Coordinates of N, CA and C in Angstrom, one line a residue:
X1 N -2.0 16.7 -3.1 CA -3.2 15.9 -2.8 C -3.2 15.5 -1.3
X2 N -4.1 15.9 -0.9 CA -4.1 15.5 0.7 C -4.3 14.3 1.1
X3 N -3.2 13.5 2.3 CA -3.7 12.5 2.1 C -4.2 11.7 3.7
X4 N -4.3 10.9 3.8 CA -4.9 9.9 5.1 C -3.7 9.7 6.2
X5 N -4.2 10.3 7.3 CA -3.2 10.0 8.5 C -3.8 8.9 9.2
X6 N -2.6 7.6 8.9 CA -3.1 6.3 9.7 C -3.4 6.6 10.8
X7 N -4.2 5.8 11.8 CA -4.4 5.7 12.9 C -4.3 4.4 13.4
X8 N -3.2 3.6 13.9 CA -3.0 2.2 14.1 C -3.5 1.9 15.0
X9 N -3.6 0.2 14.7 CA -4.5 -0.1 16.0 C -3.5 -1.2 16.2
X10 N -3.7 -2.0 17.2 CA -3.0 -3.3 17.3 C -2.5 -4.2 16.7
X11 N -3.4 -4.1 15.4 CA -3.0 -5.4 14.7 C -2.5 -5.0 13.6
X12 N -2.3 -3.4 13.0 CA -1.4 -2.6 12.1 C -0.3 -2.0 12.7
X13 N 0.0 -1.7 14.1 CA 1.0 -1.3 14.5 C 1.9 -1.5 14.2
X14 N 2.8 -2.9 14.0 CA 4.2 -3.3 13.8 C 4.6 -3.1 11.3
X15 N 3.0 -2.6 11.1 CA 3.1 -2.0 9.8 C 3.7 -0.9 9.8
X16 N 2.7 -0.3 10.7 CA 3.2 1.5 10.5 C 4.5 1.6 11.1
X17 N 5.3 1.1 12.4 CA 6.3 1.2 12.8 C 7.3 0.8 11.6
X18 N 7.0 -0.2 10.7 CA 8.0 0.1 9.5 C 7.9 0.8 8.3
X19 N 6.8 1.1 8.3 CA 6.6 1.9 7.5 C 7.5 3.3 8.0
X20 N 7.3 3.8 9.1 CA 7.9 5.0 9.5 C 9.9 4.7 9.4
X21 N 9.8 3.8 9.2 CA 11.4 3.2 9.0 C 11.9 3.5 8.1
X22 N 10.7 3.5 7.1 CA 11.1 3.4 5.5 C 11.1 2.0 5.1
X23 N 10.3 1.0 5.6 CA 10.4 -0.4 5.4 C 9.1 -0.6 4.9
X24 N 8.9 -1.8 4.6 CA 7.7 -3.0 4.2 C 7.7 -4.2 5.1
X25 N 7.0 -4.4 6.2 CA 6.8 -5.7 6.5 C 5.3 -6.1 6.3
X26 N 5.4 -7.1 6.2 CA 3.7 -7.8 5.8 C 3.6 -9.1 6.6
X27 N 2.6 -9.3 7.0 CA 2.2 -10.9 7.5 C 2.6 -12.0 6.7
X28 N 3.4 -12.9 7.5 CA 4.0 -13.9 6.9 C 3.3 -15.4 7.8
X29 N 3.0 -16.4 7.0 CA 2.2 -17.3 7.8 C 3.2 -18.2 7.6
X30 N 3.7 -19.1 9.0 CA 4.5 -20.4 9.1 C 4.0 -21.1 8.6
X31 N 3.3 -21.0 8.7 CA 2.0 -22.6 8.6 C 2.0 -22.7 7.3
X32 N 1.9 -22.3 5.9 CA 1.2 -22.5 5.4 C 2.2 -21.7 4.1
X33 N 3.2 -20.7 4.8 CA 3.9 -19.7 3.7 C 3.3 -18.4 3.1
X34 N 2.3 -18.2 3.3 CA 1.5 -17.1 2.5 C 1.8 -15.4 3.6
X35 N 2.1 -14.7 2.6 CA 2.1 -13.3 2.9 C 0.8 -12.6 2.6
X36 N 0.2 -11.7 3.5 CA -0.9 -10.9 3.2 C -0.6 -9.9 3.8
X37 N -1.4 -8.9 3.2 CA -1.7 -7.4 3.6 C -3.3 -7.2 3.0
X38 N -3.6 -6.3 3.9 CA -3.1 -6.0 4.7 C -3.5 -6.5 6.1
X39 N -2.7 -6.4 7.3 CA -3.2 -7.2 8.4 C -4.2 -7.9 9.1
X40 N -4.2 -9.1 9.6 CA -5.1 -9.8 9.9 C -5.4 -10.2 10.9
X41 N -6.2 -10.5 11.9 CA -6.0 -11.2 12.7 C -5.5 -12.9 13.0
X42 N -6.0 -13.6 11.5 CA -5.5 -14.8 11.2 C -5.1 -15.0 9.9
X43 N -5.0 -16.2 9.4 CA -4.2 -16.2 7.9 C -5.6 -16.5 7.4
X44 N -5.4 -15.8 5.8 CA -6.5 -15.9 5.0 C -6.5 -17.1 3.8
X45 N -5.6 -17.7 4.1 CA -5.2 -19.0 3.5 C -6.0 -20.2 4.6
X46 N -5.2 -20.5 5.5 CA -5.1 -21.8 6.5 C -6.1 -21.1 7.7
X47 N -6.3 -19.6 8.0 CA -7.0 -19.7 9.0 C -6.0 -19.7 10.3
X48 N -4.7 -20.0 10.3 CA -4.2 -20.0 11.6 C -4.0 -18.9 12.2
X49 N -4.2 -18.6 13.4 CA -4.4 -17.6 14.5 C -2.9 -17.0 15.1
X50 N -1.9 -18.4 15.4 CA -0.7 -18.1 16.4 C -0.1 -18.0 15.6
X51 N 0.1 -18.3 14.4 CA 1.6 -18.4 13.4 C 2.0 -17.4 12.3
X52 N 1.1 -16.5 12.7 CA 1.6 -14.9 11.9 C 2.6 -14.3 12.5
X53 N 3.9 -14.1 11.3 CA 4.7 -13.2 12.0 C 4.8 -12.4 10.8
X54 N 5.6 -10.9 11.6 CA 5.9 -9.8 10.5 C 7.3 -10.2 9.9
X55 N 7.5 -10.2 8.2 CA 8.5 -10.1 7.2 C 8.9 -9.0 6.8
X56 N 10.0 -8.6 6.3 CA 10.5 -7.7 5.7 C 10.5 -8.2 3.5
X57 N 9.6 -7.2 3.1 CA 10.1 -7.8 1.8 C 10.0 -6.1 1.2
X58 N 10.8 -6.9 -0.3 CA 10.9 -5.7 -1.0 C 10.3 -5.0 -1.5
X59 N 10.5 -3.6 -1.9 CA 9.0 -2.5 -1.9 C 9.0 -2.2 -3.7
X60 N 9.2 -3.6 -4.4 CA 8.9 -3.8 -6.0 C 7.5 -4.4 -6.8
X61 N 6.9 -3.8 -7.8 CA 5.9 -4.2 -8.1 C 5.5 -3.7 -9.7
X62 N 4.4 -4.2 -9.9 CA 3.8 -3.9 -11.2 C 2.1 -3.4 -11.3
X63 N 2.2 -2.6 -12.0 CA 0.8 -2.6 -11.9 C 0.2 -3.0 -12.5
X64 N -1.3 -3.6 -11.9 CA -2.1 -4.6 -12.3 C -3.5 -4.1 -13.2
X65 N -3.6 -3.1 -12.4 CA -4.9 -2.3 -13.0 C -5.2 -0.7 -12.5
X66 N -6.0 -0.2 -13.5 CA -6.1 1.5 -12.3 C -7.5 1.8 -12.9
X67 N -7.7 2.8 -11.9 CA -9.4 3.1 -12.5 C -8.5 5.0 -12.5
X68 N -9.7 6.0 -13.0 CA -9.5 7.1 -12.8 C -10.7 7.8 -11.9
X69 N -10.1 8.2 -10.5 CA -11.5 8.9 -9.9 C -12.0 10.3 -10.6
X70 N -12.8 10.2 -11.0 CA -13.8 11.6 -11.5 C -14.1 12.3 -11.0
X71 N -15.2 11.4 -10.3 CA -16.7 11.9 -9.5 C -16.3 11.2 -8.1
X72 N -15.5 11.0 -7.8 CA -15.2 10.8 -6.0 C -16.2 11.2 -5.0
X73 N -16.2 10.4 -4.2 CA -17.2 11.7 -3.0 C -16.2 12.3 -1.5
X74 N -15.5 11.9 -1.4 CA -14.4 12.2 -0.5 C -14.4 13.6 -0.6
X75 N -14.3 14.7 0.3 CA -14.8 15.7 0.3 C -13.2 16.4 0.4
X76 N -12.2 15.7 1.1 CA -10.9 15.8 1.4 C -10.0 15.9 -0.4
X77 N -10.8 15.1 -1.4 CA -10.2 14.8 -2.1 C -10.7 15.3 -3.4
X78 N -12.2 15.7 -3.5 CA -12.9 16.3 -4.6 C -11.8 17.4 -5.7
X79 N -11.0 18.3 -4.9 CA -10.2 19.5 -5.4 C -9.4 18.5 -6.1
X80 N -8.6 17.2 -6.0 CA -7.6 17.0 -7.0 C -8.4 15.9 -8.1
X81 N -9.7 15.6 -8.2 CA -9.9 15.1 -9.3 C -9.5 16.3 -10.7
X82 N -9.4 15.1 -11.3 CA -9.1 13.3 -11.7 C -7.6 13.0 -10.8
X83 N -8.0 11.9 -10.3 CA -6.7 11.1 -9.9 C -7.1 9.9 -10.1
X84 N -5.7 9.4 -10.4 CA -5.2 7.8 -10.6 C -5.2 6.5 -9.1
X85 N -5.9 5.8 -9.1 CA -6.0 4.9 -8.3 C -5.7 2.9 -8.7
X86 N -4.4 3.1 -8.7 CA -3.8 1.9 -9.2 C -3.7 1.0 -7.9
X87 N -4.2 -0.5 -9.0 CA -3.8 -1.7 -7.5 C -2.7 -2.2 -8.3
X88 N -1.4 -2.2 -7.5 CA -0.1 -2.9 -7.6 C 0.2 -4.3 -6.7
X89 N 0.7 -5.1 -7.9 CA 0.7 -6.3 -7.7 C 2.2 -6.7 -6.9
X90 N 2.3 -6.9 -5.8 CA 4.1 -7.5 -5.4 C 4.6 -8.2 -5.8
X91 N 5.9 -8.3 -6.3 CA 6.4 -8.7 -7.1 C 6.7 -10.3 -5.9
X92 N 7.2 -9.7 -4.7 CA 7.5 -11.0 -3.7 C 6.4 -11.9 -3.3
X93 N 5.0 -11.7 -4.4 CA 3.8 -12.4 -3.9 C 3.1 -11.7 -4.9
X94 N 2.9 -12.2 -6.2 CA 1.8 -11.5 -6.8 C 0.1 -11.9 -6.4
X95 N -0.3 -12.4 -5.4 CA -1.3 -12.3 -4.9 C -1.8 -11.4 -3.8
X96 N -0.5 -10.2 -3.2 CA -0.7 -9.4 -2.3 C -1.0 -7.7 -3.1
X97 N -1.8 -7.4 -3.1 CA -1.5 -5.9 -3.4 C -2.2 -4.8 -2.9
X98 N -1.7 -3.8 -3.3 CA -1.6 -2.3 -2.5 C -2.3 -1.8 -3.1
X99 N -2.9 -0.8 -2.8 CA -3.2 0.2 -3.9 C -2.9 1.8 -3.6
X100 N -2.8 2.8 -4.5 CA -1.7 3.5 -4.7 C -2.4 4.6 -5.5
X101 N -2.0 6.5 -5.3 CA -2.5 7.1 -6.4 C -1.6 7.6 -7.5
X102 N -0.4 6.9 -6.9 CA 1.1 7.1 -8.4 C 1.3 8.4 -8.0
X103 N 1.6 8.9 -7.5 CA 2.2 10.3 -7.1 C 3.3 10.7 -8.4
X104 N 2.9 11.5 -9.1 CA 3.7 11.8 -10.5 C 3.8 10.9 -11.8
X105 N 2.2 10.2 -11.3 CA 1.7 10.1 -13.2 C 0.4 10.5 -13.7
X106 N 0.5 11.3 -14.0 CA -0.8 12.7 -14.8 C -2.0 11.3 -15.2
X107 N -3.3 11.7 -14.5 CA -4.5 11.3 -14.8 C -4.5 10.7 -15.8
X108 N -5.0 9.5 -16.1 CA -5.7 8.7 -17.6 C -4.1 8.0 -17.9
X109 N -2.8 8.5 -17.4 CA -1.8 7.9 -18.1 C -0.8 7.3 -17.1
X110 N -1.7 5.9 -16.8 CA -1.3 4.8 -16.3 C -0.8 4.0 -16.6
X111 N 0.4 3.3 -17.4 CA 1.0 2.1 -17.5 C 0.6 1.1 -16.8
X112 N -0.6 0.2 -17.6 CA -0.6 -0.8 -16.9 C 0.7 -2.1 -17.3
X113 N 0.7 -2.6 -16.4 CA 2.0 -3.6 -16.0 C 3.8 -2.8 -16.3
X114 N 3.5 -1.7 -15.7 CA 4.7 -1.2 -15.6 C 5.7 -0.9 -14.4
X115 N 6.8 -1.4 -14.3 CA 7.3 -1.7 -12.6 C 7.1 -0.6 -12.2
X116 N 7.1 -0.7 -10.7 CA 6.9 0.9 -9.7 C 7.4 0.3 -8.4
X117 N 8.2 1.4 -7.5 CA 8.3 1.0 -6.3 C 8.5 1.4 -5.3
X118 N 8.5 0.9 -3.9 CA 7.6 1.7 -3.0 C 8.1 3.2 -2.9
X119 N 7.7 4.0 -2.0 CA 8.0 5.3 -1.7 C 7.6 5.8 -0.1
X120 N 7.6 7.0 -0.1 CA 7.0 7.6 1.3 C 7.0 8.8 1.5
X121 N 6.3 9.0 2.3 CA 5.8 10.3 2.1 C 5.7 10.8 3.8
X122 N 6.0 12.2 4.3 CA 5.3 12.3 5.8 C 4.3 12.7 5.3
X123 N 3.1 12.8 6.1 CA 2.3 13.4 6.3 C 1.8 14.4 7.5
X124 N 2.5 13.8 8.9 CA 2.2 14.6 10.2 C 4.0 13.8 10.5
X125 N 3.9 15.3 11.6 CA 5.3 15.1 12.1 C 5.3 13.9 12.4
X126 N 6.5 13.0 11.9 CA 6.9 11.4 12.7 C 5.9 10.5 12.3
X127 N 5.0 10.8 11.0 CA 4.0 9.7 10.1 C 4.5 9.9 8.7
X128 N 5.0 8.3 8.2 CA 5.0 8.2 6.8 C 3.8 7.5 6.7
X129 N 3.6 7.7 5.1 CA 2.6 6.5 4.6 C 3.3 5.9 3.4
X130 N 2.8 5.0 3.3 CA 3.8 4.0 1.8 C 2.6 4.3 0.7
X131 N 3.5 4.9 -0.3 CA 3.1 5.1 -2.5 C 4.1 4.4 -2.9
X132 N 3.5 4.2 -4.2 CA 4.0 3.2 -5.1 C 4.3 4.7 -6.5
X133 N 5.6 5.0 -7.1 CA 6.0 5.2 -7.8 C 6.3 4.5 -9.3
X134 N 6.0 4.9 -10.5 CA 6.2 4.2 -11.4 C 7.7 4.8 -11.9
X135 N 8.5 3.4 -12.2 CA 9.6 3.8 -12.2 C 9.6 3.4 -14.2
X136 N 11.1 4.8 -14.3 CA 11.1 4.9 -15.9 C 12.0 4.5 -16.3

């Protein structure tokens, strides 16, 4: 399945740099405690501007819901319909989630609320991107 080569900008940079690690960091707010993804310029909680820093957390989760793409219009992506498009809930913050095409779970058969965790993939020389695997 072909997939998306990020192109970072400033305020996803210190993502993708962990990501290419093989890490997870997400915005962590002093102020207030709340983790978000994906990056922000301020907290989507309190609104604060200065007091975002990047966290390391762990790349465990569940899934919350999935739809199945059919009729996509993505022209990149048309050849692998049907695929699975699950949003995974963090386990270190079930109000943060990702979303994901499950790399090695066959169309329509999606476990919902079943753990998965993170993965990676290159895509271009010296670019990972972060999937969510369901684990058995």
């Amino acid at each position: 399945m072909p997939k998306v080569i990020p192109v970072p900008d400033e305020l996803s940079q210190p993502f993708w740099d962990a990501v290419n690690q093989r890490r997870l960091m997400i915005q962590y707010c002093t102020v207030c405690g709340k983790l978000q993804y994906p990056p922000q310029a301020t907290c989507q909680v309190c609104g604060s501007a200065h007091n975002l820093e990047w966290k390391e957390v762990e790349g465990k989760g569940h899934i919350g819901a999935y739809i199945t793409i059919e009729d996509g219009r993505l022209n990149r992506r048309m050849p692998d319909q049907p695929y699975n498009l699950a949003m995974v809930t963090l386990d270190a913050d079930p109000t943060v989630n990702f979303y994901s095409n499950l790399p090695g779970t066959p169309a329509y058969e999606v476990p919902v609320g079943a753990a998965v965790e993170l993965t990676f993939e290159e895509v271009a020389p010296g670019q990972l991107i972060h999937e969510w695997r369901v684990l058995e």
